[in-house]
Amino acid sequence: MNNCNKTKHIKNDNFENNNEYIADQTSPMRVLHYIKHLETGGGESLVFNIYKHIDRKKIQFDFAVNTKKKERLDEQIMERGGGIYSIINSEPKIIFFKLIATSAGLRKLLASQHYDIIHIHCSNGQGLYYSNLARQYGVKNVICHIHNTSVVGKFEKIKTIVHKYFRNKYMSAPTEYMACSMSAAKWLYDEEVINGKYFKILKNGIDVDKFRFSEADRDLIRDRIGFQNKKILCTIGRCVKEKNQIFVLKMLEILIKIDQDFRLILIGQGELEDKLQNYAKSKEIDKYIAFIKSTDEVEKYLSASDFFILSSSSSEGLGIVAIEAQANGLRTIVSDNVPRDVLITPYSYQLKLADGEQKWTSEILGMIGEKSVDIDRYEAGKYVKRAGYEIAEVSSELERHYLRLEH
């Protein structure tokens, strides 16, 4: 493939092949987003939604990722002219090897390409470390953007030590600081940064109209999964310990004993998929659950549902899926590990995870009964728009921010 345009538009690690193509581009500001993957997490969804709405005649995005595998958003990014660079073939499991491999890949990319801005998306202090690396390669504008409020996954103690070390050593490395919420900001940045002029909260915007309730979609999905005339819970997230979907399965167990019309839609994939399905089978509730690995029709499944549950056991940076659910008009219940910023509509609630499944199910039953809030699901999006989460507005805000920077 000698055509430079095509070379740029595939996921690759041969960075030097793109020089001819880049030389032909004279007008757009060039922004590199470092983001580990291009799947369906909150950070990935935000960046892709912004990319769809931003003026690509003025600003063009490239993406540096930690995998060479084809991912869900690859094709749509490439269709819009974005380059996707694999800076490592796949992520090593051990954190120190991961840091070494990612650093080497970023160095190679930045040594061969010029970017006006590098926008680093992170979940811990590693973002500050990569910011320092970008400054070493002469990138004038380096944005560190935090999307989480705690370390997650395995080796938490080691990750916490590394996080604190980078936080102490490289706090001054970025030229700009962003966060999805104040909770996330306080997790990574010190007070001087948060109170300074180079810090901003960038809300995790969504396409509010896309998530508007649809009666037709409700009927379509309920017919597809065989849940007609049922009371449906929905939860969405990677099947990992931190998302705590087992809690929702236990809620369903309790609810079914009271009312066999309850059902669950669980959307997500990950290392705990099999464990969750095996648990459901062992409790003989699997026939009450629709396990959906991945879908481009999240909004349709939300329309099919009656309640949205986000029972995270670790701190969330924000919990964008809960905002999408509220835009759809769903009664939304989140755990106390989710920032209160996410509570937007009059029918969103926060419960303590420590209260247990019984308390949560009692709340749901109460909502169905006399405690039920009247909801106009078609009009729910107005609350989300008023709160500043409309993606068009967020994209315009970031576009103006980029264009103010020196390049």
Coordinates of C-alpha atoms in Angstrom, one line a residue:
M1 CA 0.0 0.0 0.0
N2 CA 2.1 2.9 -1.3
N3 CA -0.8 5.5 -1.3
C4 CA 0.1 7.8 1.6
N5 CA -3.6 8.6 2.4
K6 CA -4.4 4.9 2.8
T7 CA -1.3 4.3 4.9
K8 CA -2.3 7.1 7.3
H9 CA -5.8 5.8 7.6
I10 CA -4.9 2.3 8.9
K11 CA -3.9 1.2 12.3
N12 CA -0.1 0.8 12.0
D13 CA 3.2 1.3 13.7
N14 CA 5.2 2.5 10.7
F15 CA 5.0 6.2 11.5
E16 CA 7.5 7.4 9.0
N17 CA 5.4 6.4 6.0
N18 CA 3.0 9.3 6.6
N19 CA 5.3 12.2 6.0
E20 CA 4.2 12.8 2.4
Y21 CA 0.6 12.9 3.3
I22 CA 1.1 15.3 6.2
A23 CA 3.2 17.7 4.1
D24 CA 0.1 18.1 1.9
Q25 CA -2.0 19.3 4.9
T26 CA -1.6 23.0 5.4
S27 CA -4.6 24.3 7.3
P28 CA -5.9 22.0 10.0
M29 CA -4.5 22.1 13.5
R30 CA -3.1 18.6 14.3
V31 CA -4.1 17.1 17.6
L32 CA -2.9 13.7 18.8
H33 CA -5.1 11.9 21.3
Y34 CA -3.3 9.3 23.4
I35 CA -6.0 6.9 24.6
K36 CA -5.3 3.3 25.3
H37 CA -8.2 1.8 23.3
L38 CA -11.0 2.8 20.9
E39 CA -13.8 0.7 22.4
T40 CA -16.8 1.8 24.4
G41 CA -15.6 3.3 27.6
G42 CA -16.6 6.8 28.8
G43 CA -13.3 8.4 27.7
E44 CA -13.4 6.8 24.3
S45 CA -17.0 7.7 23.7
L46 CA -16.4 11.3 24.6
V47 CA -13.4 11.7 22.3
F48 CA -15.1 10.0 19.4
N49 CA -18.3 12.1 19.9
I50 CA -16.2 15.2 19.9
Y51 CA -14.4 14.1 16.8
K52 CA -17.7 13.6 14.9
H53 CA -18.9 17.2 15.8
I54 CA -15.7 19.2 15.7
D55 CA -14.9 21.3 12.6
R56 CA -12.4 19.0 10.9
K57 CA -11.4 21.7 8.4
K58 CA -9.9 23.5 11.3
I59 CA -8.8 20.6 13.5
Q60 CA -7.8 17.1 12.7
F61 CA -7.4 14.3 15.2
D62 CA -5.0 11.4 15.2
F63 CA -5.1 8.6 17.8
A64 CA -2.3 6.7 19.5
V65 CA -3.5 3.4 21.1
N66 CA -2.0 0.5 22.9
T67 CA -3.1 -2.3 20.6
K68 CA -2.8 -3.4 17.0
K69 CA -6.1 -5.3 17.1
K70 CA -9.1 -3.8 15.2
E71 CA -11.4 -2.1 17.6
R72 CA -15.0 -0.9 17.5
L73 CA -14.4 2.8 16.6
D74 CA -11.5 2.3 14.2
E75 CA -13.5 2.3 11.0
Q76 CA -15.6 5.3 11.8
I77 CA -12.5 7.3 12.8
M78 CA -10.7 6.4 9.6
E79 CA -13.8 7.3 7.5
R80 CA -13.4 10.8 8.9
G81 CA -9.7 11.1 8.0
G82 CA -8.2 10.2 11.4
G83 CA -5.0 8.3 11.7
I84 CA -4.7 5.5 14.2
Y85 CA -1.2 4.6 15.4
S86 CA -0.4 1.4 17.3
I87 CA 2.3 2.5 19.6
I88 CA 2.5 -1.0 21.1
N89 CA 1.1 -4.3 19.7
S90 CA -0.7 -5.2 22.9
E91 CA -0.5 -4.1 26.6
P92 CA 1.8 -6.0 28.9
K93 CA 0.0 -7.1 32.1
I94 CA 2.8 -5.9 34.4
I95 CA 2.6 -2.1 34.9
F96 CA 6.4 -1.4 34.6
F97 CA 6.6 -3.3 31.3
K98 CA 3.5 -1.4 30.1
L99 CA 5.1 1.9 31.0
I100 CA 8.3 1.0 29.2
A101 CA 6.5 -0.2 26.1
T102 CA 4.1 2.7 25.9
S103 CA 6.9 5.3 26.5
A104 CA 9.0 3.7 23.7
G105 CA 6.0 3.8 21.3
L106 CA 5.1 7.4 22.1
R107 CA 8.8 8.4 21.7
K108 CA 8.9 6.8 18.2
L109 CA 5.7 8.5 17.1
L110 CA 6.6 12.0 18.4
A111 CA 10.1 11.8 16.9
S112 CA 8.6 11.2 13.4
Q113 CA 5.5 13.4 13.5
H114 CA 4.7 17.0 14.4
Y115 CA 1.6 17.8 16.5
D116 CA 0.3 21.2 17.6
I117 CA -1.3 19.5 20.6
I118 CA -1.1 16.2 22.3
H119 CA -4.2 15.4 24.4
I120 CA -3.5 12.6 26.9
H121 CA -6.4 10.7 28.3
C122 CA -5.6 8.9 31.5
S123 CA -7.0 7.2 34.7
N124 CA -4.1 7.9 37.0
G125 CA -0.7 9.6 37.4
Q126 CA 0.7 7.9 34.3
G127 CA -0.9 10.7 32.3
L128 CA 1.5 13.2 33.9
Y129 CA 4.4 11.0 33.1
Y130 CA 3.4 10.8 29.4
S131 CA 2.9 14.6 29.5
N132 CA 6.5 15.0 30.5
L133 CA 7.6 12.8 27.7
A134 CA 5.7 14.8 25.2
R135 CA 7.3 18.0 26.4
Q136 CA 10.7 16.4 25.9
Y137 CA 9.9 16.0 22.3
G138 CA 9.0 19.7 21.9
V139 CA 5.2 19.5 21.8
K140 CA 4.1 23.0 22.9
N141 CA 0.7 22.2 24.1
V142 CA 0.2 19.1 26.3
I143 CA -3.2 18.4 27.8
C144 CA -3.5 15.9 30.6
H145 CA -7.2 14.7 30.9
I146 CA -8.2 12.6 33.9
H147 CA -11.2 10.3 33.5
N148 CA -11.1 8.3 36.8
T149 CA -11.0 8.7 40.6
S150 CA -9.0 5.7 41.7
V151 CA -6.8 2.9 40.5
V152 CA -8.6 -0.1 39.1
G153 CA -7.9 -3.7 38.3
K154 CA -5.2 -6.0 39.6
F155 CA -2.1 -4.9 41.5
E156 CA -3.9 -1.9 43.1
K157 CA -1.2 -1.3 45.8
I158 CA 1.6 -1.2 43.2
K159 CA -0.5 1.0 40.9
T160 CA -1.2 3.4 43.8
I161 CA 2.5 3.7 44.6
V162 CA 3.3 4.5 40.9
H163 CA 0.3 6.9 40.8
K164 CA 1.5 8.9 43.8
Y165 CA 5.1 8.9 42.5
F166 CA 4.2 10.4 39.2
R167 CA 1.7 12.8 40.8
N168 CA 4.5 14.2 43.0
K169 CA 7.2 14.3 40.3
Y170 CA 5.4 15.4 37.1
M171 CA 2.6 17.7 38.3
S172 CA 4.0 20.6 36.3
A173 CA 4.6 18.7 33.1
P174 CA 1.3 19.4 31.2
T175 CA 0.6 22.9 29.9
E176 CA -3.2 22.3 30.3
Y177 CA -5.2 20.2 32.8
M178 CA -8.6 18.8 32.2
A179 CA -11.0 16.5 34.2
C180 CA -14.4 14.9 33.6
S181 CA -15.5 15.9 37.1
M182 CA -14.2 17.7 40.2
S183 CA -13.9 14.3 41.9
A184 CA -11.6 13.1 39.1
A185 CA -9.6 16.4 39.3
K186 CA -8.9 16.0 43.0
W187 CA -7.8 12.4 42.5
L188 CA -4.9 13.5 40.2
Y189 CA -4.2 17.3 40.5
D190 CA -3.1 19.4 43.4
E191 CA -5.0 22.5 44.7
E192 CA -2.6 24.9 42.9
V193 CA -3.5 23.3 39.5
I194 CA -7.2 23.1 40.2
N195 CA -7.3 26.7 41.3
G196 CA -5.1 27.9 38.4
K197 CA -6.0 29.3 35.0
Y198 CA -4.8 26.2 33.1
F199 CA -7.4 23.9 34.5
K200 CA -10.9 23.2 33.2
I201 CA -13.7 20.7 33.7
L202 CA -14.7 19.3 30.3
K203 CA -18.1 17.6 30.7
N204 CA -18.6 14.1 29.1
G205 CA -21.0 15.2 26.5
I206 CA -23.5 13.0 24.7
D207 CA -25.7 13.3 21.6
V208 CA -28.9 13.9 23.7
D209 CA -31.3 13.6 20.8
K210 CA -29.8 10.2 19.9
F211 CA -30.7 8.9 23.3
R212 CA -34.3 10.2 23.3
F213 CA -36.9 7.6 24.2
S214 CA -38.5 5.8 21.3
E215 CA -41.6 3.6 21.6
A216 CA -40.8 1.9 18.4
D217 CA -37.3 0.9 19.6
R218 CA -38.9 -0.2 22.9
D219 CA -41.2 -2.6 21.1
L220 CA -38.4 -3.7 18.7
I221 CA -35.9 -4.7 21.4
R222 CA -38.5 -6.3 23.7
D223 CA -39.7 -8.4 20.8
R224 CA -36.1 -9.3 19.8
I225 CA -35.2 -10.6 23.3
G226 CA -38.6 -11.9 24.3
F227 CA -39.2 -9.5 27.1
Q228 CA -42.6 -8.1 26.1
N229 CA -44.7 -6.7 28.9
K230 CA -41.9 -7.1 31.5
K231 CA -40.3 -4.8 34.1
I232 CA -36.8 -4.4 32.8
L233 CA -33.6 -3.4 34.6
C234 CA -30.6 -2.4 32.5
T235 CA -26.9 -2.2 33.4
I236 CA -24.0 -1.3 31.0
G237 CA -20.3 -1.6 31.5
R238 CA -17.2 -3.7 31.1
C239 CA -17.5 -7.1 32.9
V240 CA -14.9 -6.4 35.4
K241 CA -14.8 -6.3 39.2
E242 CA -15.1 -2.5 39.5
K243 CA -18.4 -2.4 37.6
N244 CA -19.9 -4.9 40.1
Q245 CA -22.6 -6.4 37.9
I246 CA -22.9 -9.3 40.3
F247 CA -24.7 -6.9 42.6
V248 CA -27.4 -6.4 39.9
L249 CA -27.7 -10.1 39.4
K250 CA -28.4 -10.5 43.1
M251 CA -30.9 -7.7 42.9
L252 CA -32.7 -9.6 40.2
E253 CA -32.8 -12.8 42.3
I254 CA -34.6 -10.9 45.0
L255 CA -37.0 -9.2 42.6
I256 CA -38.0 -12.4 40.8
K257 CA -39.0 -14.0 44.1
I258 CA -41.4 -11.1 44.6
D259 CA -42.5 -10.6 41.0
Q260 CA -41.5 -13.0 38.1
D261 CA -42.2 -10.2 35.5
F262 CA -38.8 -8.7 36.3
R263 CA -36.0 -9.0 33.7
L264 CA -32.4 -7.7 33.2
I265 CA -30.5 -6.5 30.2
L266 CA -26.8 -6.7 30.8
I267 CA -24.6 -5.0 28.2
G268 CA -20.9 -5.5 28.4
Q269 CA -18.0 -7.8 27.9
G270 CA -14.7 -8.5 29.7
E271 CA -12.9 -10.9 31.9
L272 CA -15.9 -11.7 34.2
E273 CA -18.4 -12.5 31.4
D274 CA -18.3 -16.3 32.0
K275 CA -18.4 -15.9 35.8
L276 CA -21.5 -13.7 35.6
Q277 CA -23.3 -16.1 33.2
N278 CA -22.3 -19.1 35.3
Y279 CA -23.7 -17.4 38.5
A280 CA -26.9 -16.7 36.7
K281 CA -27.2 -20.4 35.7
S282 CA -26.4 -21.6 39.2
K283 CA -29.2 -19.4 40.6
E284 CA -31.5 -20.4 37.8
I285 CA -32.1 -16.8 36.7
D286 CA -30.3 -17.0 33.4
K287 CA -33.6 -17.2 31.5
Y288 CA -34.6 -13.8 33.0
I289 CA -31.4 -12.1 31.6
A290 CA -30.4 -10.9 28.1
F291 CA -26.6 -10.9 28.0
I292 CA -25.5 -8.5 25.2
K293 CA -21.7 -8.5 24.6
S294 CA -21.6 -5.3 22.5
T295 CA -24.0 -3.2 20.5
D296 CA -24.2 0.0 18.4
E297 CA -27.8 0.3 19.6
V298 CA -27.4 1.2 23.2
E299 CA -30.1 3.8 23.0
K300 CA -32.6 1.2 21.8
Y301 CA -31.9 -1.1 24.7
L302 CA -32.3 1.9 27.0
S303 CA -35.7 2.6 25.5
A304 CA -36.7 -1.0 26.1
S305 CA -35.8 -0.7 29.8
D306 CA -37.6 0.7 32.8
F307 CA -34.7 1.2 35.3
F308 CA -31.0 1.8 34.9
I309 CA -28.6 0.5 37.5
L310 CA -24.9 1.6 37.9
S311 CA -23.6 -0.3 41.0
S312 CA -19.9 0.5 40.7
S313 CA -17.8 -0.8 43.6
S314 CA -14.8 1.5 42.8
S315 CA -14.9 5.2 42.2
E316 CA -16.1 6.3 38.8
G317 CA -14.7 9.4 37.1
L318 CA -18.2 10.3 36.1
G319 CA -20.4 7.5 34.8
I320 CA -21.5 8.7 31.4
V321 CA -23.8 5.7 30.8
A322 CA -26.0 7.0 33.6
I323 CA -26.3 10.4 31.8
E324 CA -27.3 8.5 28.6
A325 CA -29.9 6.6 30.6
Q326 CA -31.3 9.8 32.0
A327 CA -31.5 11.4 28.6
N328 CA -33.7 8.4 27.7
G329 CA -36.0 9.1 30.7
L330 CA -35.0 6.1 32.7
R331 CA -35.2 6.0 36.5
T332 CA -31.5 5.8 37.2
I333 CA -30.0 4.4 40.4
V334 CA -26.2 4.8 41.0
S335 CA -23.9 3.8 43.9
D336 CA -22.1 6.1 46.2
N337 CA -18.9 5.4 44.2
V338 CA -20.4 7.5 41.3
P339 CA -19.9 11.3 41.6
R340 CA -23.1 13.2 42.4
D341 CA -22.5 15.3 39.2
V342 CA -24.2 12.5 37.4
L343 CA -27.6 13.1 39.1
I344 CA -29.3 15.4 36.6
T345 CA -33.0 14.5 36.3
P346 CA -35.6 14.4 39.1
Y347 CA -35.7 10.6 38.7
S348 CA -32.1 9.9 39.4
Y349 CA -31.0 8.5 42.8
Q350 CA -27.9 7.6 44.7
L351 CA -27.8 4.7 47.2
K352 CA -25.0 3.4 49.4
L353 CA -23.6 0.2 48.1
A354 CA -23.2 -0.9 51.7
D355 CA -27.0 -0.8 52.1
G356 CA -27.1 -4.0 50.1
E357 CA -29.2 -5.5 47.4
Q358 CA -32.3 -5.7 49.6
K359 CA -32.4 -1.9 50.1
W360 CA -31.9 -1.3 46.4
T361 CA -34.7 -3.6 45.4
S362 CA -37.0 -2.1 47.9
E363 CA -36.4 1.3 46.3
I364 CA -37.2 -0.1 42.9
L365 CA -40.4 -1.6 44.1
G366 CA -41.3 1.7 45.8
M367 CA -40.8 3.5 42.5
I368 CA -43.2 1.2 40.8
G369 CA -45.8 1.7 43.5
E370 CA -46.9 4.8 45.3
K371 CA -43.4 6.5 45.3
S372 CA -43.3 6.4 41.5
V373 CA -42.3 9.7 39.9
D374 CA -44.3 10.7 36.8
I375 CA -41.9 10.7 33.9
D376 CA -42.3 12.1 30.4
R377 CA -39.6 10.1 28.8
Y378 CA -39.7 11.9 25.5
E379 CA -38.8 15.2 27.3
A380 CA -36.1 13.9 29.6
G381 CA -33.3 15.2 27.5
K382 CA -34.0 18.8 28.4
Y383 CA -32.6 18.2 31.8
V384 CA -29.4 16.8 30.3
K385 CA -29.1 19.7 27.9
R386 CA -29.6 22.3 30.6
A387 CA -26.8 20.7 32.7
G388 CA -24.4 21.3 29.8
Y389 CA -23.9 17.7 28.6
E390 CA -25.0 18.2 24.9
I391 CA -22.1 17.0 22.8
A392 CA -22.4 19.8 20.2
E393 CA -21.8 22.4 23.0
V394 CA -18.9 20.4 24.5
S395 CA -17.3 20.0 21.1
S396 CA -17.5 23.7 20.4
E397 CA -16.1 24.5 23.8
L398 CA -13.1 22.2 23.2
E399 CA -12.6 23.5 19.6
R400 CA -12.4 27.1 20.9
H401 CA -10.0 26.0 23.6
Y402 CA -7.7 24.3 21.0
L403 CA -7.7 27.2 18.7
R404 CA -6.7 29.6 21.4
L405 CA -3.5 27.6 22.0
E406 CA -0.3 28.5 20.2
H407 CA 0.5 26.4 17.2

